[in-house]
CSV table of C-alpha atoms in Angstrom, one decimal:
chain,number,residue,atom,x,y,z
A,1,MET,CA,-2.6,-11.6,24.0
A,2,LYS,CA,0.9,-12.5,24.0
A,3,LEU,CA,2.3,-13.5,21.2
A,4,ARG,CA,5.4,-15.4,20.1
A,5,GLU,CA,6.7,-15.6,16.3
A,6,GLU,CA,9.2,-17.8,14.6
A,7,LEU,CA,11.3,-17.3,11.5
A,8,VAL,CA,10.4,-20.2,9.1
A,9,GLY,CA,11.4,-21.8,5.1
A,10,ILE,CA,8.7,-22.7,4.3
A,11,PRO,CA,9.5,-25.2,1.1
A,12,SER,CA,8.7,-24.3,-2.8
A,13,ALA,CA,9.8,-25.6,-6.3
A,14,ASP,CA,12.1,-22.8,-6.6
A,15,GLY,CA,13.0,-23.1,-3.1
A,16,ASP,CA,12.3,-21.8,0.7
A,17,ILE,CA,10.0,-19.5,1.0
A,18,ARG,CA,11.2,-17.2,4.0
A,19,SER,CA,8.6,-16.5,5.9
A,20,VAL,CA,7.3,-14.9,10.0
A,21,VAL,CA,4.7,-17.2,12.0
A,22,ILE,CA,3.5,-15.2,14.4
A,23,ARG,CA,1.1,-16.9,16.9
A,24,PRO,CA,-1.2,-16.7,20.4
A,25,VAL,CA,0.1,-17.7,23.0
A,26,GLY,CA,-1.8,-20.4,25.0
A,27,PRO,CA,-5.5,-20.4,22.5
A,28,ALA,CA,-5.5,-19.4,19.6
A,29,ARG,CA,-8.7,-19.0,16.9
A,30,ARG,CA,-9.6,-21.4,14.3
A,31,GLN,CA,-8.3,-19.3,11.9
A,32,ALA,CA,-5.2,-18.9,10.0
A,33,VAL,CA,-4.0,-15.5,7.9
A,34,LEU,CA,-2.0,-15.7,4.9
A,35,LEU,CA,-0.8,-12.1,5.3
A,36,TYR,CA,0.3,-10.5,2.2
A,37,THR,CA,2.9,-7.7,2.4
A,38,ASP,CA,3.0,-4.6,0.6
A,39,ILE,CA,6.6,-4.0,-2.2
A,40,PHE,CA,8.8,-3.4,0.7
A,41,GLN,CA,7.9,-6.7,2.4
A,42,LEU,CA,9.2,-7.9,6.0
A,43,THR,CA,9.4,-4.0,7.5
A,44,GLU,CA,8.9,-4.2,11.1
A,45,SER,CA,5.7,-2.0,10.0
A,46,THR,CA,3.8,-4.7,8.3
A,47,LEU,CA,4.5,-7.2,11.2
A,48,ARG,CA,3.0,-4.6,13.7
A,49,THR,CA,0.3,-4.7,11.8
A,50,ALA,CA,0.6,-9.0,11.6
A,51,ARG,CA,0.9,-8.8,15.7
A,52,ARG,CA,-2.6,-6.9,15.8
A,53,PHE,CA,-3.7,-10.2,13.7
A,54,ALA,CA,-2.6,-12.4,16.2
A,55,ALA,CA,-3.5,-11.0,19.0
A,56,ALA,CA,-7.3,-11.5,18.0
A,57,GLY,CA,-6.6,-15.2,18.0
A,58,PHE,CA,-5.2,-15.9,14.9
A,59,THR,CA,-1.8,-17.6,13.6
A,60,VAL,CA,-0.6,-15.5,10.9
A,61,VAL,CA,2.3,-16.3,8.3
A,62,VAL,CA,3.9,-13.5,6.6
A,63,PRO,CA,6.0,-14.6,3.5
A,64,GLU,CA,8.2,-12.3,1.2
A,65,ILE,CA,6.7,-11.5,-1.9
A,66,TYR,CA,10.2,-11.4,-3.7
A,67,PRO,CA,11.8,-14.9,-1.6
A,68,HIS,CA,13.5,-16.0,-4.7
A,69,GLY,CA,16.0,-13.8,-5.9
A,70,GLU,CA,18.0,-10.7,-5.2
A,71,LEU,CA,15.8,-9.3,-2.9
A,72,ALA,CA,15.2,-12.4,-0.7
A,73,GLY,CA,15.8,-11.9,2.9
A,74,VAL,CA,15.6,-7.7,2.1
A,75,ALA,CA,13.3,-5.3,3.9
A,76,LEU,CA,13.2,-2.3,2.3
A,77,GLU,CA,13.2,1.1,3.3
A,78,PHE,CA,10.2,3.5,3.1
A,79,ASP,CA,12.6,5.4,0.4
A,80,ASP,CA,12.4,6.4,-3.2
A,81,ALA,CA,15.5,3.8,-3.0
A,82,GLY,CA,13.2,1.3,-1.3
A,83,LYS,CA,10.4,2.2,-3.9
A,84,ALA,CA,12.5,1.6,-6.8
A,85,ARG,CA,14.1,-1.6,-5.6
A,86,GLY,CA,10.6,-2.7,-5.2
A,87,LEU,CA,9.2,-1.7,-7.8
A,88,ALA,CA,11.5,-4.1,-9.6
A,89,GLY,CA,11.0,-7.2,-7.8
A,90,ALA,CA,7.2,-6.9,-8.9
A,91,GLN,CA,8.3,-6.0,-11.9
A,92,GLN,CA,10.8,-9.1,-12.4
A,93,THR,CA,7.8,-11.8,-11.0
A,94,THR,CA,5.8,-13.7,-13.0
A,95,VAL,CA,2.9,-14.0,-11.8
A,96,ALA,CA,3.4,-17.9,-12.5
A,97,ARG,CA,5.5,-17.3,-9.7
A,98,PHE,CA,3.4,-15.8,-7.4
A,99,ASP,CA,0.6,-18.3,-8.0
A,100,ALA,CA,3.1,-21.3,-7.3
A,101,ASP,CA,4.0,-19.2,-3.9
A,102,ARG,CA,0.8,-18.9,-2.9
A,103,SER,CA,-0.2,-22.7,-3.5
A,104,ALA,CA,3.1,-23.8,-1.4
A,105,VAL,CA,2.2,-21.0,1.4
A,106,LEU,CA,-1.4,-22.6,1.1
A,107,ASP,CA,0.0,-26.3,1.9
A,108,PHE,CA,2.2,-25.4,4.2
A,109,MET,CA,-0.7,-23.6,6.5
A,110,ALA,CA,-2.7,-26.8,5.8
A,111,SER,CA,-0.2,-29.4,6.6
A,112,SER,CA,0.5,-27.1,10.4
A,113,ASP,CA,-3.0,-28.0,11.0
A,114,LEU,CA,-3.4,-24.3,11.8
A,115,GLY,CA,-7.2,-24.5,11.3
A,116,GLU,CA,-9.2,-22.6,8.5
A,117,SER,CA,-7.0,-20.2,5.8
A,118,CYS,CA,-7.8,-17.1,5.5
A,119,VAL,CA,-5.9,-14.1,3.4
A,120,VAL,CA,-4.9,-10.3,4.1
A,121,GLY,CA,-2.9,-8.3,1.6
A,122,PHE,CA,-2.2,-4.9,1.3
A,123,CYS,CA,-1.0,-3.3,-2.0
A,124,ILE,CA,0.7,-5.1,-3.7
A,125,GLY,CA,-0.7,-7.9,-1.8
A,126,GLY,CA,-4.4,-7.0,-1.8
A,127,HIS,CA,-3.8,-8.2,-5.2
A,128,LEU,CA,-2.4,-11.3,-4.7
A,129,ALA,CA,-4.9,-11.7,-1.5
A,130,PHE,CA,-7.5,-11.7,-4.6
A,131,ARG,CA,-6.0,-14.4,-6.3
A,132,ALA,CA,-5.2,-16.4,-3.5
A,133,ALA,CA,-8.8,-16.8,-2.8
A,134,PHE,CA,-9.1,-18.2,-5.9
A,135,ASP,CA,-8.3,-21.4,-4.4
A,136,PRO,CA,-11.0,-23.4,-2.9
A,137,ARG,CA,-8.9,-23.8,0.8
A,138,VAL,CA,-9.5,-20.1,1.5
A,139,ALA,CA,-12.4,-19.6,2.9
A,140,ALA,CA,-12.3,-15.2,3.6
A,141,THR,CA,-9.8,-13.1,2.4
A,142,VAL,CA,-9.3,-9.2,2.7
A,143,CYS,CA,-7.6,-7.0,0.2
A,144,PHE,CA,-6.7,-3.7,1.8
A,145,TYR,CA,-6.0,-1.1,-1.5
A,146,PRO,CA,-5.0,-3.5,-4.1
A,147,THR,CA,-3.2,-2.5,-7.1
A,148,GLY,CA,-3.6,-3.2,-10.6
A,149,LEU,CA,-7.1,-5.1,-9.6
A,150,GLN,CA,-8.5,-2.6,-12.4
A,151,ASN,CA,-6.3,-3.8,-15.3
A,152,GLY,CA,-4.3,-6.9,-13.9
A,153,ALA,CA,-1.7,-5.6,-14.0
A,154,LEU,CA,0.4,-7.3,-11.2
A,155,GLY,CA,3.9,-7.9,-11.2
A,156,ALA,CA,5.9,-9.0,-14.6
A,157,ASP,CA,2.9,-9.5,-16.4
A,158,ALA,CA,0.9,-6.6,-18.5
A,159,ASP,CA,-2.6,-8.2,-17.5
A,160,ALA,CA,-3.3,-11.1,-15.2
A,161,GLY,CA,-6.3,-11.7,-16.1
A,162,THR,CA,-7.5,-12.0,-12.1
A,163,LEU,CA,-10.4,-9.9,-12.4
A,164,SER,CA,-11.9,-12.1,-15.2
A,165,ARG,CA,-11.6,-15.1,-13.0
A,166,ALA,CA,-13.6,-13.5,-10.1
A,167,ALA,CA,-15.8,-16.0,-10.5
A,168,GLU,CA,-13.8,-18.7,-9.4
A,169,ILE,CA,-14.0,-17.4,-5.8
A,170,ARG,CA,-15.8,-19.9,-3.6
A,171,GLY,CA,-15.0,-18.1,-0.2
A,172,ARG,CA,-16.0,-14.6,1.4
A,173,LEU,CA,-14.2,-11.8,0.0
A,174,MET,CA,-13.8,-8.0,1.6
A,175,VAL,CA,-12.3,-5.2,-0.6
A,176,VAL,CA,-11.3,-1.8,1.6
A,177,PHE,CA,-10.3,1.3,-0.6
A,178,GLY,CA,-9.2,4.8,0.0
A,179,SER,CA,-11.5,7.8,-1.5
A,180,ARG,CA,-8.3,9.6,-2.0
A,181,ASP,CA,-6.2,6.7,-3.4
A,182,PRO,CA,-4.4,8.1,-6.4
A,183,HIS,CA,-2.9,4.1,-7.3
A,184,VAL,CA,-7.3,3.3,-7.3
A,185,PRO,CA,-9.2,6.2,-8.0
A,186,ALA,CA,-12.8,5.9,-8.3
A,187,ASP,CA,-13.0,5.0,-12.5
A,188,ALA,CA,-10.8,1.8,-10.9
A,189,ARG,CA,-12.6,0.8,-7.8
A,190,LEU,CA,-16.1,1.0,-10.0
A,191,THR,CA,-14.2,-1.3,-12.6
A,192,VAL,CA,-13.6,-3.6,-10.0
A,193,VAL,CA,-17.1,-3.3,-8.5
A,194,SER,CA,-19.0,-4.0,-11.7
A,195,ALA,CA,-16.6,-7.3,-12.3
A,196,LEU,CA,-17.5,-8.3,-9.3
A,197,TYR,CA,-20.8,-7.6,-9.0
A,198,ALA,CA,-20.7,-9.2,-13.0
A,199,ALA,CA,-19.6,-12.5,-11.8
A,200,GLY,CA,-22.0,-12.7,-9.5
A,201,LEU,CA,-20.1,-11.8,-5.8
A,202,THR,CA,-22.6,-9.6,-4.4
A,203,ASP,CA,-22.4,-10.7,-1.2
A,204,THR,CA,-19.1,-9.2,-1.1
A,205,GLU,CA,-18.1,-6.4,1.6
A,206,LEU,CA,-17.0,-3.3,0.3
A,207,HIS,CA,-15.4,-0.4,1.7
A,208,VAL,CA,-14.6,2.9,0.5
A,209,TRP,CA,-13.8,5.1,3.3
A,210,ALA,CA,-13.5,9.0,3.3
A,211,GLY,CA,-9.9,10.7,3.0
A,212,GLY,CA,-7.8,6.8,3.2
A,213,GLU,CA,-4.3,7.4,1.2
A,214,HIS,CA,-3.2,4.9,-0.2
A,215,ALA,CA,-1.6,2.7,2.3
A,216,PHE,CA,-3.0,4.4,5.3
A,217,MET,CA,-2.5,1.6,7.3
A,218,ARG,CA,1.0,1.8,7.0
A,219,ASP,CA,2.1,3.2,10.3
A,220,VAL,CA,4.9,5.7,8.9
A,221,GLY,CA,4.7,8.5,7.1
A,222,PRO,CA,2.5,11.3,6.3
A,223,ARG,CA,-0.3,8.9,5.2
A,224,HIS,CA,-1.5,7.4,7.6
A,225,ASP,CA,-4.1,7.2,9.2
A,226,PRO,CA,-4.6,5.6,12.8
A,227,GLU,CA,-8.5,5.8,13.2
A,228,LEU,CA,-8.9,4.3,9.9
A,229,THR,CA,-6.3,1.8,10.3
A,230,ASP,CA,-8.0,0.6,14.2
A,231,LEU,CA,-11.3,0.7,11.9
A,232,ALA,CA,-9.9,-1.6,9.2
A,233,ILE,CA,-8.5,-4.0,11.6
A,234,VAL,CA,-11.1,-4.2,13.7
A,235,GLU,CA,-13.7,-5.1,10.4
A,236,ALA,CA,-11.2,-7.7,9.2
A,237,VAL,CA,-10.8,-9.2,12.4
A,238,SER,CA,-14.6,-9.6,12.4
A,239,PHE,CA,-15.5,-10.3,8.8
A,240,LEU,CA,-12.8,-12.9,9.0
A,241,SER,CA,-13.9,-14.6,12.0
A,242,ALA,CA,-17.5,-14.8,10.2
A,243,ARG,CA,-18.9,-11.9,12.6
A,244,SER,CA,-18.2,-15.0,15.5
């Protein structure tokens, strides 16, 4: 499927949120996807993943997660310096700011008549996607190796209280972990799953894929697992489209 892309500024209370919108050429599905990046922002690696979702028929909106400070407009390199800058950007961003930006992007998606809103996120973006699921407008959410859920750590907040709000989720939820992820080890995964079940989210779709490292879907560097990446995207597309 051919795609078209445009760079847009989504209005928010703190200024425009630089975002890439990727659409199928021709008919699209009735769902649109808000896709949250990892700490490196709008890299070509993440945009390649976003294009795969768009090629499955979704309109995909990919906002910067640090759109208001010194990292606005910056796609970071996958090296130690880029990682340090990305982590610093997270530490300088409050959960309230992340949440406000999410509302602005979902408002944009609703006003653009893109269809039913879904959310996908990776790493810190997986945590942001989980919080997006609190919004009643979100029909389905996929969190890939979300960091900080087990202890609430997100951005500048030591404990965002995310898991304690799990019962607010009304849409469908899918969570994907890698078995060899040091950021979300077995005990952390158990904490997350236990909290989801305690909140009544017993229909959550859960995957722990053998051999998967953290960021196994990032197609740059030694962690990348092409086979698991293909599986993840197929499963996510099926899930977001309600198995249609």
